[in-house]
Tab-separated table of C-alpha atoms in Angstrom:
chain	number	residue	atom	x	y	z
A	1	MET	CA	62.110	-52.456	114.832
A	2	ARG	CA	59.237	-50.700	113.093
A	3	ILE	CA	57.099	-53.834	112.876
A	4	ASP	CA	56.018	-56.628	115.189
A	5	TYR	CA	54.144	-59.537	113.673
A	6	HIS	CA	53.796	-61.862	116.663
A	7	THR	CA	51.517	-60.814	119.532
A	8	HIS	CA	48.880	-62.422	121.722
A	9	ASN	CA	46.024	-61.191	123.882
A	10	TYR	CA	43.749	-62.254	126.710
A	11	ARG	CA	41.721	-64.626	124.546
A	12	CYS	CA	44.387	-67.350	124.573
A	13	GLY	CA	44.176	-67.615	128.373
A	14	HIS	CA	47.881	-67.155	129.099
A	15	ALA	CA	48.377	-63.576	127.890
A	16	VAL	CA	47.007	-60.323	129.260
A	17	GLY	CA	45.714	-57.221	127.546
A	18	THR	CA	43.176	-56.501	124.853
A	19	LEU	CA	43.887	-56.305	121.152
A	20	GLU	CA	43.453	-52.547	121.314
A	21	GLU	CA	46.051	-52.269	124.075
A	22	TYR	CA	48.628	-54.023	121.896
A	23	ILE	CA	47.867	-51.652	119.028
A	24	LEU	CA	48.153	-48.606	121.287
A	25	SER	CA	51.473	-49.892	122.608
A	26	ALA	CA	52.785	-50.217	119.057
A	27	ILE	CA	51.594	-46.707	118.211
A	28	ASP	CA	53.235	-45.349	121.353
A	29	LYS	CA	56.509	-46.969	120.275
A	30	GLY	CA	56.347	-45.420	116.829
A	31	MET	CA	55.823	-48.626	114.894
A	32	ASP	CA	54.629	-48.731	111.297
A	33	GLU	CA	52.870	-52.120	111.487
A	34	ILE	CA	51.496	-54.338	114.220
A	35	GLY	CA	50.422	-57.919	113.627
A	36	LEU	CA	47.708	-59.504	115.760
A	37	SER	CA	48.324	-63.249	115.851
A	38	ASP	CA	46.622	-65.057	118.673
A	39	HIS	CA	46.726	-68.826	119.071
A	40	MET	CA	44.475	-70.937	116.864
A	41	PRO	CA	41.841	-72.934	118.793
A	42	LEU	CA	42.905	-76.359	119.993
A	43	LEU	CA	42.030	-79.095	117.533
A	44	HIS	CA	43.355	-82.233	119.202
A	45	LEU	CA	42.859	-81.500	122.908
A	46	SER	CA	39.814	-80.674	124.987
A	47	GLN	CA	39.311	-76.962	125.538
A	48	GLU	CA	37.744	-77.804	128.903
A	49	GLU	CA	40.891	-79.624	130.037
A	50	HIS	CA	43.228	-76.987	128.596
A	51	PRO	CA	41.409	-73.632	128.838
A	52	ASP	CA	44.533	-71.491	128.969
A	53	ILE	CA	46.476	-72.597	125.880
A	54	ALA	CA	44.479	-71.078	123.028
A	55	MET	CA	41.263	-69.238	122.297
A	56	SER	CA	38.104	-71.307	122.023
A	57	MET	CA	36.510	-72.075	118.684
A	58	GLU	CA	33.582	-69.892	119.717
A	59	GLU	CA	35.956	-66.958	120.185
A	60	LEU	CA	37.603	-67.287	116.783
A	61	PRO	CA	35.010	-65.317	114.753
A	62	ARG	CA	34.808	-62.705	117.512
A	63	TYR	CA	38.585	-62.363	117.431
A	64	VAL	CA	38.610	-61.814	113.673
A	65	GLU	CA	35.714	-59.370	113.843
A	66	GLU	CA	37.472	-57.310	116.518
A	67	CYS	CA	40.763	-57.367	114.585
A	68	LEU	CA	39.038	-56.060	111.464
A	69	SER	CA	37.217	-53.377	113.426
A	70	LEU	CA	40.449	-52.158	115.026
A	71	GLN	CA	42.240	-52.299	111.691
A	72	GLU	CA	39.732	-49.791	110.376
A	73	LYS	CA	39.713	-47.675	113.539
A	74	TYR	CA	43.473	-47.151	113.581
A	75	LYS	CA	44.194	-47.169	109.843
A	76	ASP	CA	45.384	-43.557	109.912
A	77	GLN	CA	47.815	-44.216	112.783
A	78	ILE	CA	49.285	-47.651	112.139
A	79	ALA	CA	48.894	-50.565	109.746
A	80	VAL	CA	47.151	-53.336	111.661
A	81	ARG	CA	47.576	-56.798	110.177
A	82	VAL	CA	45.096	-59.552	110.983
A	83	GLY	CA	46.934	-62.775	111.694
A	84	LEU	CA	46.809	-66.123	113.430
A	85	GLU	CA	49.392	-68.372	115.005
A	86	GLY	CA	48.175	-71.575	113.426
A	87	ASP	CA	49.583	-74.566	115.256
A	88	TYR	CA	50.612	-77.397	113.000
A	89	ILE	CA	49.131	-80.592	114.438
A	90	GLU	CA	49.847	-83.699	112.435
A	91	GLY	CA	46.582	-85.455	111.636
A	92	CYS	CA	44.517	-82.267	111.905
A	93	GLU	CA	45.370	-80.863	108.486
A	94	GLU	CA	41.776	-80.657	107.218
A	95	LYS	CA	40.651	-78.740	110.305
A	96	ILE	CA	43.603	-76.371	110.080
A	97	GLU	CA	42.931	-75.770	106.408
A	98	ALA	CA	39.305	-74.900	107.137
A	99	ILE	CA	40.386	-72.229	109.624
A	100	VAL	CA	43.101	-70.867	107.359
A	101	ASN	CA	40.718	-70.611	104.410
A	102	GLY	CA	37.710	-69.499	106.430
A	103	TYR	CA	38.798	-65.991	107.393
A	104	PRO	CA	40.400	-62.960	105.698
A	105	TRP	CA	43.856	-63.277	107.223
A	106	ASP	CA	46.740	-61.050	106.249
A	107	TYR	CA	49.092	-63.805	107.358
A	108	VAL	CA	49.188	-67.118	109.200
A	109	ILE	CA	52.159	-68.210	111.300
A	110	GLY	CA	53.055	-71.873	111.135
A	111	SER	CA	54.259	-72.870	114.581
A	112	VAL	CA	54.961	-76.203	116.196
A	113	HIS	CA	54.176	-76.331	119.899
A	114	PHE	CA	52.860	-79.876	120.195
A	115	LEU	CA	54.443	-83.251	119.691
A	116	GLY	CA	51.327	-85.318	120.116
A	117	LYS	CA	49.726	-84.022	123.300
A	118	TRP	CA	52.997	-82.687	124.684
A	119	ASP	CA	53.333	-78.916	124.427
A	120	VAL	CA	57.109	-78.486	124.342
A	121	THR	CA	56.762	-74.732	124.990
A	122	ASP	CA	54.650	-75.022	128.165
A	123	PHE	CA	56.567	-74.569	131.432
A	124	ARG	CA	53.987	-76.748	133.175
A	125	GLN	CA	54.991	-79.692	131.007
A	126	VAL	CA	58.748	-79.609	131.562
A	127	HIS	CA	58.431	-82.939	133.382
A	128	GLN	CA	57.660	-84.507	129.994
A	129	TRP	CA	61.382	-84.324	129.227
A	130	GLU	CA	62.097	-86.874	131.955
A	131	GLY	CA	63.324	-90.119	130.470
A	132	ARG	CA	63.281	-88.784	126.910
A	133	ASN	CA	66.174	-88.846	124.512
A	134	VAL	CA	66.796	-85.194	123.658
A	135	SER	CA	67.982	-85.989	120.146
A	136	ASP	CA	64.830	-88.006	119.429
A	137	ALA	CA	62.657	-85.088	120.563
A	138	TYR	CA	64.597	-82.727	118.302
A	139	GLU	CA	64.114	-85.102	115.381
A	140	ARG	CA	60.351	-85.250	115.938
A	141	TYR	CA	60.151	-81.509	116.295
A	142	PHE	CA	62.062	-80.599	113.138
A	143	ASP	CA	60.178	-83.282	111.221
A	144	ALA	CA	56.979	-81.477	112.232
A	145	ILE	CA	58.456	-78.167	111.029
A	146	ARG	CA	59.155	-79.732	107.636
A	147	LYS	CA	55.632	-81.090	107.427
A	148	ALA	CA	54.155	-77.743	108.425
A	149	ALA	CA	56.112	-75.976	105.689
A	150	ALA	CA	54.841	-78.445	103.103
A	151	THR	CA	51.138	-77.939	103.870
A	152	GLY	CA	50.765	-74.626	102.072
A	153	PHE	CA	48.753	-73.279	105.001
A	154	TYR	CA	51.281	-70.800	106.299
A	155	ASP	CA	53.064	-67.608	105.334
A	156	TYR	CA	55.991	-67.960	107.669
A	157	ILE	CA	57.354	-70.360	110.261
A	158	GLY	CA	57.352	-69.169	113.860
A	159	HIS	CA	60.098	-69.782	116.442
A	160	ILE	CA	61.654	-72.454	114.258
A	161	ASP	CA	63.799	-73.959	117.038
A	162	ALA	CA	61.429	-73.544	120.001
A	163	ILE	CA	62.155	-77.144	121.005
A	164	LYS	CA	65.213	-75.750	122.814
A	165	ARG	CA	63.096	-73.639	125.182
A	166	PHE	CA	62.935	-76.142	128.039
A	167	ALA	CA	65.234	-78.857	126.737
A	168	PRO	CA	67.352	-80.107	129.658
A	169	SER	CA	70.471	-80.084	127.488
A	170	ARG	CA	71.654	-79.788	123.931
A	171	PRO	CA	71.386	-83.046	121.988
A	172	GLU	CA	74.451	-85.230	122.227
A	173	GLU	CA	74.333	-85.777	118.477
A	174	ASP	CA	74.913	-82.987	115.974
A	175	VAL	CA	71.449	-81.782	114.894
A	176	THR	CA	72.671	-79.431	112.170
A	177	ALA	CA	71.273	-81.739	109.497
A	178	LEU	CA	67.831	-81.637	111.146
A	179	GLU	CA	67.896	-77.855	111.320
A	180	ASP	CA	69.062	-77.568	107.731
A	181	ALA	CA	66.347	-79.919	106.500
A	182	ALA	CA	63.774	-77.665	108.156
A	183	LEU	CA	65.319	-74.563	106.590
A	184	GLN	CA	65.400	-76.230	103.190
A	185	ALA	CA	61.696	-77.085	103.511
A	186	VAL	CA	60.945	-73.448	104.333
A	187	LYS	CA	62.952	-72.382	101.285
A	188	LYS	CA	61.406	-74.997	98.995
A	189	HIS	CA	57.881	-73.912	99.822
A	190	ASP	CA	58.712	-70.203	99.573
A	191	LEU	CA	57.960	-69.310	103.174
A	192	ALA	CA	59.601	-66.779	105.442
A	193	PHE	CA	60.580	-67.377	109.049
A	194	GLU	CA	60.758	-65.135	112.087
A	195	LEU	CA	63.387	-63.870	114.460
A	196	ASN	CA	61.414	-64.263	117.672
A	197	ALA	CA	62.660	-62.301	120.670
A	198	ALA	CA	60.836	-64.227	123.391
A	199	GLY	CA	63.476	-66.924	123.724
A	200	ILE	CA	65.763	-64.487	125.514
A	201	TYR	CA	63.430	-64.674	128.512
A	202	ALA	CA	63.150	-68.485	128.397
A	203	PRO	CA	65.584	-70.956	129.992
A	204	CYS	CA	67.396	-71.260	126.645
A	205	LYS	CA	68.253	-67.526	126.938
A	206	GLU	CA	68.555	-66.844	123.237
A	207	MET	CA	66.230	-65.766	120.470
A	208	TYR	CA	64.527	-68.195	118.134
A	209	PRO	CA	66.375	-69.168	116.050
A	210	SER	CA	69.934	-69.421	117.270
A	211	LEU	CA	72.556	-67.291	115.568
A	212	GLN	CA	73.882	-70.384	113.794
A	213	ILE	CA	70.486	-71.160	112.263
A	214	LEU	CA	69.973	-67.498	111.404
A	215	GLU	CA	73.282	-67.436	109.524
A	216	ARG	CA	72.336	-70.542	107.544
A	217	ALA	CA	68.895	-69.123	106.776
A	218	LYS	CA	70.596	-66.075	105.295
A	219	ALA	CA	72.897	-68.314	103.271
A	220	TYR	CA	69.771	-69.977	101.846
A	221	ASN	CA	68.316	-66.491	101.201
A	222	ILE	CA	65.158	-67.210	103.220
A	223	PRO	CA	63.085	-64.081	103.966
A	224	VAL	CA	62.847	-63.097	107.622
A	225	THR	CA	60.387	-61.145	109.730
A	226	TYR	CA	60.432	-60.072	113.375
A	227	GLY	CA	58.076	-60.941	116.220
A	228	SER	CA	58.163	-60.120	119.909
A	229	ASP	CA	55.791	-62.972	120.827
A	230	ALA	CA	54.410	-60.460	123.321
A	231	HIS	CA	51.973	-61.769	125.900
A	232	HIS	CA	51.640	-58.343	127.534
A	233	PRO	CA	51.138	-55.006	125.745
A	234	ASP	CA	54.326	-53.633	127.301
A	235	LYS	CA	56.331	-56.359	125.538
A	236	VAL	CA	55.416	-55.234	122.015
A	237	GLY	CA	58.669	-54.740	120.146
A	238	GLN	CA	60.734	-56.311	122.930
A	239	LYS	CA	64.441	-56.662	122.150
A	240	GLY	CA	63.801	-55.049	118.775
A	241	ALA	CA	67.140	-53.235	118.711
A	242	GLU	CA	69.008	-56.440	119.494
A	243	ALA	CA	67.047	-58.293	116.827
A	244	GLN	CA	67.834	-55.619	114.268
A	245	THR	CA	71.527	-55.816	115.109
A	246	MET	CA	71.525	-59.612	114.772
A	247	LEU	CA	69.848	-59.424	111.391
A	248	LYS	CA	72.192	-56.755	110.073
A	249	ASN	CA	75.229	-58.645	111.313
A	250	VAL	CA	74.308	-61.725	109.285
A	251	GLY	CA	73.503	-59.661	106.200
A	252	TYR	CA	69.747	-59.108	106.221
A	253	THR	CA	68.566	-55.735	104.914
A	254	HIS	CA	64.815	-56.338	104.476
A	255	LEU	CA	61.953	-57.692	106.573
A	256	ALA	CA	58.967	-59.660	105.349
A	257	THR	CA	55.613	-57.977	105.893
A	258	PHE	CA	52.230	-59.298	104.824
A	259	LEU	CA	48.933	-58.060	103.464
A	260	GLY	CA	46.154	-60.313	102.241
A	261	ARG	CA	48.446	-63.367	102.356
A	262	LYS	CA	50.957	-61.626	100.083
A	263	ARG	CA	54.537	-61.064	101.219
A	264	VAL	CA	56.035	-57.606	100.844
A	265	MET	CA	59.730	-57.081	101.595
A	266	LYS	CA	60.598	-53.770	103.229
A	267	PRO	CA	64.038	-52.366	104.106
A	268	PHE	CA	64.952	-51.756	107.709
C-alpha cells in the first residue's frame, strides 16, 4: 500500500514513537501519504483514572501544532495528512463536534471503542464479556456505528466490526442484518470505511472488517481506505500487501484519501 491513514503515537499512552518517527517510517517504506490520527481526548471518563487510553485535552492543541509543523517539514518527501481518531460517544455529541470543528483536520475517523464505559477493544477489559449476551453486545455496537455515521462529524468509519476483537464467540444469532444496517448508514451519509490491518494480530485473527462485510461494502459501492492502526513506527503499512490483495479480490480499484475534509479517490 502507498498510503496509511491510521496511526498513533506516544501521546495516547498505549503507543510508542513520536509523530516524526511514524513519518520517517512511511518515507522509508516508499509511501505517498501518511495519516496521523491519534485518539481524541476522553470525554466521558476521567483522564486521571484512564491515562493510557487517549491523549489529554491539554495535549490536543500541541498534537495538532506538531502535525502541521511536520506536514510542512516533510512536504517535499511525503504527503502528511493531519487526522484524528474521533471516538463516537453517545451523549457527548456537542463536545465531539467542538473538537471536530475546532482544528484544521484533513480527516476525522469515526470509531466506536466504548459501549458506555466499557472499551470493547481494551485487552484489560475482556472480563466485561462475562455474563453478557454476545448478540446483545453486537447490537449495541452496530447501533453506535449507525449513530456515528449519522452525526456528520466523520469522514470515514474505522474498524467497523471491532466488536469481534475480544468477543468470546460469534453471536448465536445471524448478525448480518446488523452489519448491513451499519453499512447502509455509512452509504447513506456518504462516508468511506477502512480496511484495518490490526485485527490480524488480535484474538479475532482477521482484519476489520471481515471478508464478508468487505464484499457487501463493495456491493453497496462504499469507498474504502487502508489503515495499519500502527502503535509502533515499525508497524506503519503492516499487512499492506495482504490488504491490497483482499481489496482487489472483491473488486476495489481505488482508495479514499483526504485533504481538508475532502475525499479524493486514487487508484492502487
